[in-house]
Amino acid sequence: MVAIVFCMGPMELRPGPHLIWRLVELHPRHNHALRVITETFLSSIPSQFMNSSQPIVCVFFKLPPSHHPILRIYEIAWNIFLPQLNRIHEAFEVALASHPSTEAKKIWSEARENASKNMSKLQEISFACHETAFSFLRFLDALHNGRDNSDSYHSFRDSASKVVWRSGIAQEGMLEFREDMRIVIGRITTILSNDDRDISSFMTESGQSLLELATGVEECNAVLEEYREEFKEVQQQSSNVNNSSPSEEEFRMVQQKWQVFKEISGPNAYRWQTLKREMRAPRAPKGRDKLTRRSNSSTSPTKPAGSVKSRRIPFWKKFFYRSISCGPLEKYC
């Protein structure tokens, strides 16, 4: 793979509004596509910038994976898993009011606790991503300054391997979560329906929620598989620069992208602890829910914890958060 980064403005890759870039990954055989993309992009650049515009070819370093998969996993957990657990809980509470059962309550409590533990497996992927970015930046710094990079390189490789491994563990955890919920609902249904008692409402609500949970698990595991493949590609990073010494511009560009990846995968970037706590405990009564929503109306739980500060994020960070395909390159990427 060869990464082409088109720059418009001063050649020095310094964070700031003067820098506009596009990234395209192509197989070497796609020479014609590369020529078309280059010509299309350059034709869109105002003439006053043409003298200072030239592409940066990233031939040595691996760029960080997209942050979109981990964000999508977080959204699935908040927008599908938690709401469906709460939906089942509400139906269970209604059924329990007319059919009390200590055994059923214990089973449901244990099910929510196990669901919370499975969310921890998703959270650990984010931690491993942050560790990988930290190690890669150490490796990059050692290489750039001519120091021995063997320790930082092996640390980076180990961290990337950990992401691949933890993603596989999380996939197994999601399947376990889906199966546990199916078994638990079956057991509770059997207990509550003793003596031919009517629990049709609970069966309807829980059945629909199980379908939603199964769909969420399938999507989550597909996203995790995508992430595994991206990190397997990152693991191919070489530590030997003899055959393809990176330029100063490549060093700076790659450093900036990995720094942003490190920030968006940090331990405080997402509200995993809050999610796990709500997974374990039943949702608050509706009256208290309204008060909570009113007091937290400026913060959405499905967004990273720092998203409410987005207005204070510097321009260059916002720029690097964006998807790489836009403008005249969209139809070619």
GROMACS .gro file of C-alpha atoms in nm:
model
  333
    1MET     CA    1   0.000   0.000   0.000
    2VAL     CA    2   0.110   0.355  -0.072
    3ALA     CA    3  -0.053   0.647   0.106
    4ILE     CA    4  -0.064   0.972  -0.089
    5VAL     CA    5  -0.126   1.287   0.110
    6PHE     CA    6  -0.204   1.593  -0.099
    7CYS     CA    7  -0.111   1.922   0.064
    8MET     CA    8  -0.227   2.268  -0.032
    9GLY     CA    9  -0.047   2.562   0.118
   10PRO     CA   10   0.297   2.576   0.281
   11MET     CA   11   0.485   2.251   0.252
   12GLU     CA   12   0.573   2.239   0.621
   13LEU     CA   13   0.324   2.009   0.794
   14ARG     CA   14   0.246   2.227   1.091
   15PRO     CA   15  -0.102   2.203   1.249
   16GLY     CA   16  -0.306   2.501   1.142
   17PRO     CA   17  -0.580   2.625   0.910
   18HIS     CA   18  -0.335   2.667   0.621
   19LEU     CA   19  -0.306   2.290   0.578
   20ILE     CA   20  -0.550   2.100   0.359
   21TRP     CA   21  -0.480   1.736   0.280
   22ARG     CA   22  -0.640   1.430   0.129
   23LEU     CA   23  -0.538   1.071   0.188
   24VAL     CA   24  -0.576   0.787  -0.059
   25GLU     CA   25  -0.453   0.430  -0.022
   26LEU     CA   26  -0.384   0.247  -0.347
   27HIS     CA   27  -0.224  -0.072  -0.464
   28PRO     CA   28   0.086  -0.004  -0.677
   29ARG     CA   29  -0.091  -0.139  -0.985
   30HIS     CA   30  -0.351   0.140  -0.972
   31ASN     CA   31  -0.133   0.387  -1.160
   32HIS     CA   32  -0.414   0.510  -1.381
   33ALA     CA   33  -0.647   0.571  -1.086
   34LEU     CA   34  -0.369   0.758  -0.907
   35ARG     CA   35  -0.312   0.980  -1.211
   36VAL     CA   36  -0.686   1.056  -1.242
   37ILE     CA   37  -0.717   1.137  -0.871
   38THR     CA   38  -0.409   1.357  -0.880
   39GLU     CA   39  -0.523   1.549  -1.187
   40THR     CA   40  -0.876   1.592  -1.050
   41PHE     CA   41  -0.755   1.719  -0.715
   42LEU     CA   42  -0.490   1.951  -0.855
   43SER     CA   43  -0.738   2.100  -1.101
   44SER     CA   44  -0.955   2.207  -0.807
   45ILE     CA   45  -0.673   2.402  -0.637
   46PRO     CA   46  -0.674   2.780  -0.689
   47SER     CA   47  -0.386   2.893  -0.908
   48GLN     CA   48  -0.225   3.100  -0.631
   49PHE     CA   49  -0.151   2.779  -0.440
   50MET     CA   50  -0.014   2.576  -0.728
   51ASN     CA   51   0.346   2.675  -0.677
   52SER     CA   52   0.354   2.544  -0.319
   53SER     CA   53   0.140   2.232  -0.368
   54GLN     CA   54   0.296   1.889  -0.393
   55PRO     CA   55   0.209   1.540  -0.271
   56ILE     CA   56   0.366   1.366   0.026
   57VAL     CA   57   0.416   0.996  -0.037
   58CYS     CA   58   0.385   0.792   0.282
   59VAL     CA   59   0.584   0.480   0.193
   60PHE     CA   60   0.723   0.365   0.526
   61PHE     CA   61   0.491   0.432   0.819
   62LYS     CA   62   0.155   0.272   0.883
   63LEU     CA   63  -0.124   0.518   0.949
   64PRO     CA   64  -0.354   0.459   1.248
   65PRO     CA   65  -0.681   0.272   1.200
   66SER     CA   66  -1.003   0.467   1.167
   67HIS     CA   67  -1.163   0.574   1.495
   68HIS     CA   68  -1.511   0.512   1.355
   69PRO     CA   69  -1.533   0.140   1.451
   70ILE     CA   70  -1.469   0.198   1.822
   71LEU     CA   71  -1.715   0.489   1.819
   72ARG     CA   72  -1.979   0.272   1.651
   73ILE     CA   73  -1.929  -0.003   1.910
   74TYR     CA   74  -1.980   0.254   2.184
   75GLU     CA   75  -2.299   0.377   2.015
   76ILE     CA   76  -2.435   0.022   1.983
   77ALA     CA   77  -2.377  -0.037   2.354
   78TRP     CA   78  -2.557   0.284   2.454
   79ASN     CA   79  -2.831   0.293   2.188
   80ILE     CA   80  -2.917  -0.076   2.157
   81PHE     CA   81  -2.788  -0.291   2.442
   82LEU     CA   82  -2.875  -0.064   2.735
   83PRO     CA   83  -3.221   0.048   2.611
   84GLN     CA   84  -3.324  -0.311   2.538
   85LEU     CA   85  -3.209  -0.428   2.881
   86ASN     CA   86  -3.415  -0.149   3.035
   87ARG     CA   87  -3.713  -0.242   2.819
   88ILE     CA   88  -3.696  -0.602   2.942
   89HIS     CA   89  -3.654  -0.477   3.298
   90GLU     CA   90  -3.967  -0.263   3.281
   91ALA     CA   91  -4.171  -0.552   3.140
   92PHE     CA   92  -4.025  -0.779   3.409
   93GLU     CA   93  -4.122  -0.535   3.686
   94VAL     CA   94  -4.480  -0.524   3.558
   95ALA     CA   95  -4.501  -0.903   3.547
   96LEU     CA   96  -4.337  -0.932   3.888
   97ALA     CA   97  -4.598  -0.705   4.046
   98SER     CA   98  -4.869  -0.967   3.990
   99HIS     CA   99  -4.642  -1.272   3.999
  100PRO     CA  100  -4.380  -1.216   4.273
  101SER     CA  101  -4.072  -1.439   4.252
  102THR     CA  102  -3.750  -1.403   4.447
  103GLU     CA  103  -3.584  -1.659   4.223
  104ALA     CA  104  -3.671  -1.467   3.906
  105LYS     CA  105  -3.542  -1.142   4.057
  106LYS     CA  106  -3.211  -1.307   4.143
  107ILE     CA  107  -3.175  -1.451   3.792
  108TRP     CA  108  -3.241  -1.113   3.633
  109SER     CA  109  -3.000  -0.933   3.866
  110GLU     CA  110  -2.723  -1.179   3.777
  111ALA     CA  111  -2.800  -1.137   3.407
  112ARG     CA  112  -2.751  -0.761   3.426
  113GLU     CA  113  -2.428  -0.806   3.618
  114ASN     CA  114  -2.296  -1.041   3.348
  115ALA     CA  115  -2.404  -0.797   3.077
  116SER     CA  116  -2.199  -0.525   3.247
  117LYS     CA  117  -1.894  -0.753   3.255
  118ASN     CA  118  -1.925  -0.815   2.883
  119MET     CA  119  -1.922  -0.438   2.823
  120SER     CA  120  -1.584  -0.434   3.001
  121LYS     CA  121  -1.448  -0.645   2.716
  122LEU     CA  122  -1.544  -0.369   2.473
  123GLN     CA  123  -1.393  -0.104   2.698
  124GLU     CA  124  -1.061  -0.289   2.710
  125ILE     CA  125  -1.027  -0.256   2.333
  126SER     CA  126  -1.028   0.121   2.367
  127PHE     CA  127  -0.757   0.100   2.633
  128ALA     CA  128  -0.544  -0.123   2.409
  129CYS     CA  129  -0.587   0.122   2.119
  130HIS     CA  130  -0.462   0.405   2.338
  131GLU     CA  131  -0.165   0.195   2.447
  132THR     CA  132  -0.085   0.113   2.083
  133ALA     CA  133  -0.087   0.479   1.984
  134PHE     CA  134   0.133   0.571   2.280
  135SER     CA  135   0.385   0.300   2.187
  136PHE     CA  136   0.384   0.394   1.819
  137LEU     CA  137   0.459   0.758   1.904
  138ARG     CA  138   0.753   0.644   2.119
  139PHE     CA  139   0.879   0.431   1.830
  140LEU     CA  140   0.836   0.723   1.591
  141ASP     CA  141   1.025   0.959   1.820
  142ALA     CA  142   1.313   0.714   1.866
  143LEU     CA  143   1.338   0.659   1.491
  144HIS     CA  144   1.322   1.029   1.415
  145ASN     CA  145   1.599   1.112   1.662
  146GLY     CA  146   1.825   0.824   1.564
  147ARG     CA  147   1.793   0.638   1.895
  148ASP     CA  148   1.759   0.264   1.942
  149ASN     CA  149   1.394   0.186   1.871
  150SER     CA  150   1.388  -0.187   1.947
  151ASP     CA  151   1.207  -0.157   2.282
  152SER     CA  152   0.947   0.091   2.161
  153TYR     CA  153   0.895  -0.106   1.840
  154HIS     CA  154   0.832  -0.433   2.025
  155SER     CA  155   0.606  -0.250   2.269
  156PHE     CA  156   0.405  -0.114   1.976
  157ARG     CA  157   0.380  -0.458   1.815
  158ASP     CA  158   0.269  -0.615   2.143
  159SER     CA  159   0.005  -0.347   2.195
  160ALA     CA  160  -0.132  -0.387   1.842
  161SER     CA  161  -0.146  -0.765   1.895
  162LYS     CA  162  -0.337  -0.702   2.215
  163VAL     CA  163  -0.602  -0.506   2.023
  164VAL     CA  164  -0.645  -0.796   1.780
  165TRP     CA  165  -0.665  -1.044   2.069
  166ARG     CA  166  -0.901  -0.834   2.280
  167SER     CA  167  -1.128  -0.776   1.982
  168GLY     CA  168  -1.159  -1.153   1.943
  169ILE     CA  169  -1.235  -1.188   2.315
  170ALA     CA  170  -1.499  -0.916   2.285
  171GLN     CA  171  -1.660  -1.097   1.990
  172GLU     CA  172  -1.690  -1.409   2.203
  173GLY     CA  173  -1.827  -1.197   2.486
  174MET     CA  174  -2.097  -1.052   2.262
  175LEU     CA  175  -2.210  -1.400   2.157
  176GLU     CA  176  -2.212  -1.503   2.522
  177PHE     CA  177  -2.415  -1.193   2.609
  178ARG     CA  178  -2.675  -1.277   2.342
  179GLU     CA  179  -2.701  -1.641   2.450
  180ASP     CA  180  -2.716  -1.553   2.821
  181MET     CA  181  -3.007  -1.317   2.762
  182ARG     CA  182  -3.194  -1.578   2.561
  183ILE     CA  183  -3.151  -1.839   2.835
  184VAL     CA  184  -3.237  -1.596   3.115
  185ILE     CA  185  -3.558  -1.481   2.947
  186GLY     CA  186  -3.656  -1.843   2.897
  187ARG     CA  187  -3.596  -1.926   3.264
  188ILE     CA  188  -3.786  -1.620   3.388
  189THR     CA  189  -4.075  -1.697   3.154
  190THR     CA  190  -4.096  -2.051   3.289
  191ILE     CA  191  -4.094  -1.931   3.651
  192LEU     CA  192  -4.351  -1.655   3.605
  193SER     CA  193  -4.589  -1.867   3.397
  194ASN     CA  194  -4.640  -2.132   3.666
  195ASP     CA  195  -5.004  -2.216   3.734
  196ASP     CA  196  -5.097  -2.089   3.387
  197ARG     CA  197  -5.054  -1.725   3.485
  198ASP     CA  198  -5.079  -1.471   3.202
  199ILE     CA  199  -4.743  -1.309   3.122
  200SER     CA  200  -4.811  -1.245   2.754
  201SER     CA  201  -4.701  -0.881   2.782
  202PHE     CA  202  -4.363  -0.980   2.925
  203MET     CA  203  -4.318  -1.245   2.657
  204THR     CA  204  -4.396  -0.997   2.379
  205GLU     CA  205  -4.168  -0.723   2.510
  206SER     CA  206  -3.878  -0.953   2.594
  207GLY     CA  207  -3.909  -1.136   2.262
  208GLN     CA  208  -3.884  -0.812   2.066
  209SER     CA  209  -3.591  -0.698   2.278
  210LEU     CA  210  -3.407  -1.025   2.218
  211LEU     CA  211  -3.436  -0.967   1.843
  212GLU     CA  212  -3.297  -0.614   1.881
  213LEU     CA  213  -3.012  -0.740   2.099
  214ALA     CA  214  -2.927  -1.013   1.848
  215THR     CA  215  -2.913  -0.758   1.566
  216GLY     CA  216  -2.692  -0.531   1.775
  217VAL     CA  217  -2.456  -0.817   1.857
  218GLU     CA  218  -2.424  -0.909   1.489
  219GLU     CA  219  -2.337  -0.553   1.393
  220CYS     CA  220  -2.099  -0.514   1.685
  221ASN     CA  221  -1.911  -0.831   1.593
  222ALA     CA  222  -1.889  -0.725   1.229
  223VAL     CA  223  -1.737  -0.392   1.335
  224LEU     CA  224  -1.497  -0.572   1.569
  225GLU     CA  225  -1.385  -0.797   1.283
  226GLU     CA  226  -1.320  -0.490   1.070
  227TYR     CA  227  -1.110  -0.344   1.350
  228ARG     CA  228  -0.913  -0.667   1.387
  229GLU     CA  229  -0.820  -0.654   1.020
  230GLU     CA  230  -0.714  -0.288   1.043
  231PHE     CA  231  -0.481  -0.362   1.333
  232LYS     CA  232  -0.339  -0.667   1.158
  233GLU     CA  233  -0.239  -0.426   0.881
  234VAL     CA  234  -0.085  -0.187   1.135
  235GLN     CA  235   0.118  -0.478   1.274
  236GLN     CA  236   0.301  -0.497   0.941
  237GLN     CA  237   0.491  -0.180   1.032
  238SER     CA  238   0.864  -0.235   0.980
  239SER     CA  239   1.140  -0.105   1.204
  240ASN     CA  240   1.400  -0.109   0.925
  241VAL     CA  241   1.430   0.216   0.730
  242ASN     CA  242   1.724   0.113   0.513
  243ASN     CA  243   1.521   0.068   0.197
  244SER     CA  244   1.269   0.350   0.237
  245SER     CA  245   1.385   0.632   0.459
  246PRO     CA  246   1.086   0.852   0.551
  247SER     CA  247   1.095   1.223   0.483
  248GLU     CA  248   1.062   1.490   0.749
  249GLU     CA  249   0.714   1.571   0.618
  250GLU     CA  250   0.611   1.207   0.648
  251PHE     CA  251   0.737   1.197   1.007
  252ARG     CA  252   0.531   1.501   1.100
  253MET     CA  253   0.215   1.395   0.922
  254VAL     CA  254   0.221   1.044   1.072
  255GLN     CA  255   0.297   1.181   1.418
  256GLN     CA  256  -0.002   1.413   1.401
  257LYS     CA  257  -0.240   1.139   1.294
  258TRP     CA  258  -0.125   0.896   1.564
  259GLN     CA  259  -0.145   1.172   1.825
  260VAL     CA  260  -0.507   1.237   1.734
  261PHE     CA  261  -0.580   0.863   1.742
  262LYS     CA  262  -0.424   0.847   2.089
  263GLU     CA  263  -0.647   1.127   2.214
  264ILE     CA  264  -0.972   0.986   2.077
  265SER     CA  265  -0.904   0.642   2.226
  266GLY     CA  266  -0.792   0.763   2.568
  267PRO     CA  267  -0.931   0.615   2.892
  268ASN     CA  268  -1.145   0.923   2.955
  269ALA     CA  269  -1.272   0.966   2.600
  270TYR     CA  270  -1.582   0.750   2.648
  271ARG     CA  271  -1.825   0.695   2.937
  272TRP     CA  272  -1.778   0.320   2.969
  273GLN     CA  273  -1.795   0.324   3.349
  274THR     CA  274  -2.133   0.498   3.341
  275LEU     CA  275  -2.259   0.249   3.085
  276LYS     CA  276  -2.150  -0.051   3.293
  277ARG     CA  277  -2.306   0.098   3.606
  278GLU     CA  278  -2.639   0.143   3.428
  279MET     CA  279  -2.612  -0.208   3.289
  280ARG     CA  280  -2.581  -0.348   3.641
  281ALA     CA  281  -2.856  -0.145   3.804
  282PRO     CA  282  -3.218  -0.102   3.694
  283ARG     CA  283  -3.301   0.232   3.542
  284ALA     CA  284  -3.421   0.502   3.781
  285PRO     CA  285  -3.795   0.573   3.812
  286LYS     CA  286  -3.935   0.785   3.531
  287GLY     CA  287  -3.976   1.096   3.745
  288ARG     CA  288  -3.609   1.088   3.839
  289ASP     CA  289  -3.519   1.008   3.478
  290LYS     CA  290  -3.676   1.334   3.363
  291LEU     CA  291  -3.480   1.529   3.621
  292THR     CA  292  -3.158   1.354   3.518
  293ARG     CA  293  -3.217   1.418   3.150
  294ARG     CA  294  -3.290   1.783   3.221
  295SER     CA  295  -2.972   1.829   3.423
  296ASN     CA  296  -2.762   1.646   3.162
  297SER     CA  297  -2.934   1.782   2.853
  298SER     CA  298  -2.609   1.923   2.717
  299THR     CA  299  -2.432   1.585   2.716
  300SER     CA  300  -2.531   1.283   2.509
  301PRO     CA  301  -2.410   0.951   2.656
  302THR     CA  302  -2.353   0.810   2.310
  303LYS     CA  303  -2.082   1.066   2.239
  304PRO     CA  304  -1.731   1.074   2.382
  305ALA     CA  305  -1.714   1.230   2.726
  306GLY     CA  306  -1.530   1.536   2.599
  307SER     CA  307  -1.771   1.608   2.315
  308VAL     CA  308  -1.942   1.892   2.504
  309LYS     CA  309  -1.616   2.084   2.472
  310SER     CA  310  -1.612   2.056   2.095
  311ARG     CA  311  -1.638   2.432   2.049
  312ARG     CA  312  -1.298   2.469   2.213
  313ILE     CA  313  -1.119   2.207   2.002
  314PRO     CA  314  -0.851   2.370   1.785
  315PHE     CA  315  -0.914   2.379   1.412
  316TRP     CA  316  -0.637   2.133   1.327
  317LYS     CA  317  -0.779   1.868   1.562
  318LYS     CA  318  -1.127   1.902   1.415
  319PHE     CA  319  -0.969   1.873   1.073
  320PHE     CA  320  -0.794   1.544   1.151
  321TYR     CA  321  -1.110   1.397   1.308
  322ARG     CA  322  -1.288   1.417   0.976
  323SER     CA  323  -1.324   1.127   0.737
  324ILE     CA  324  -1.049   1.118   0.478
  325SER     CA  325  -1.281   1.115   0.178
  326CYS     CA  326  -1.436   1.446   0.080
  327GLY     CA  327  -1.442   1.707  -0.192
  328PRO     CA  328  -1.337   1.610  -0.543
  329LEU     CA  329  -1.190   1.276  -0.427
  330GLU     CA  330  -1.514   1.127  -0.299
  331LYS     CA  331  -1.605   0.947  -0.618
  332TYR     CA  332  -1.263   0.785  -0.642
  333CYS     CA  333  -1.213   0.673  -0.279
   0.00000   0.00000   0.00000
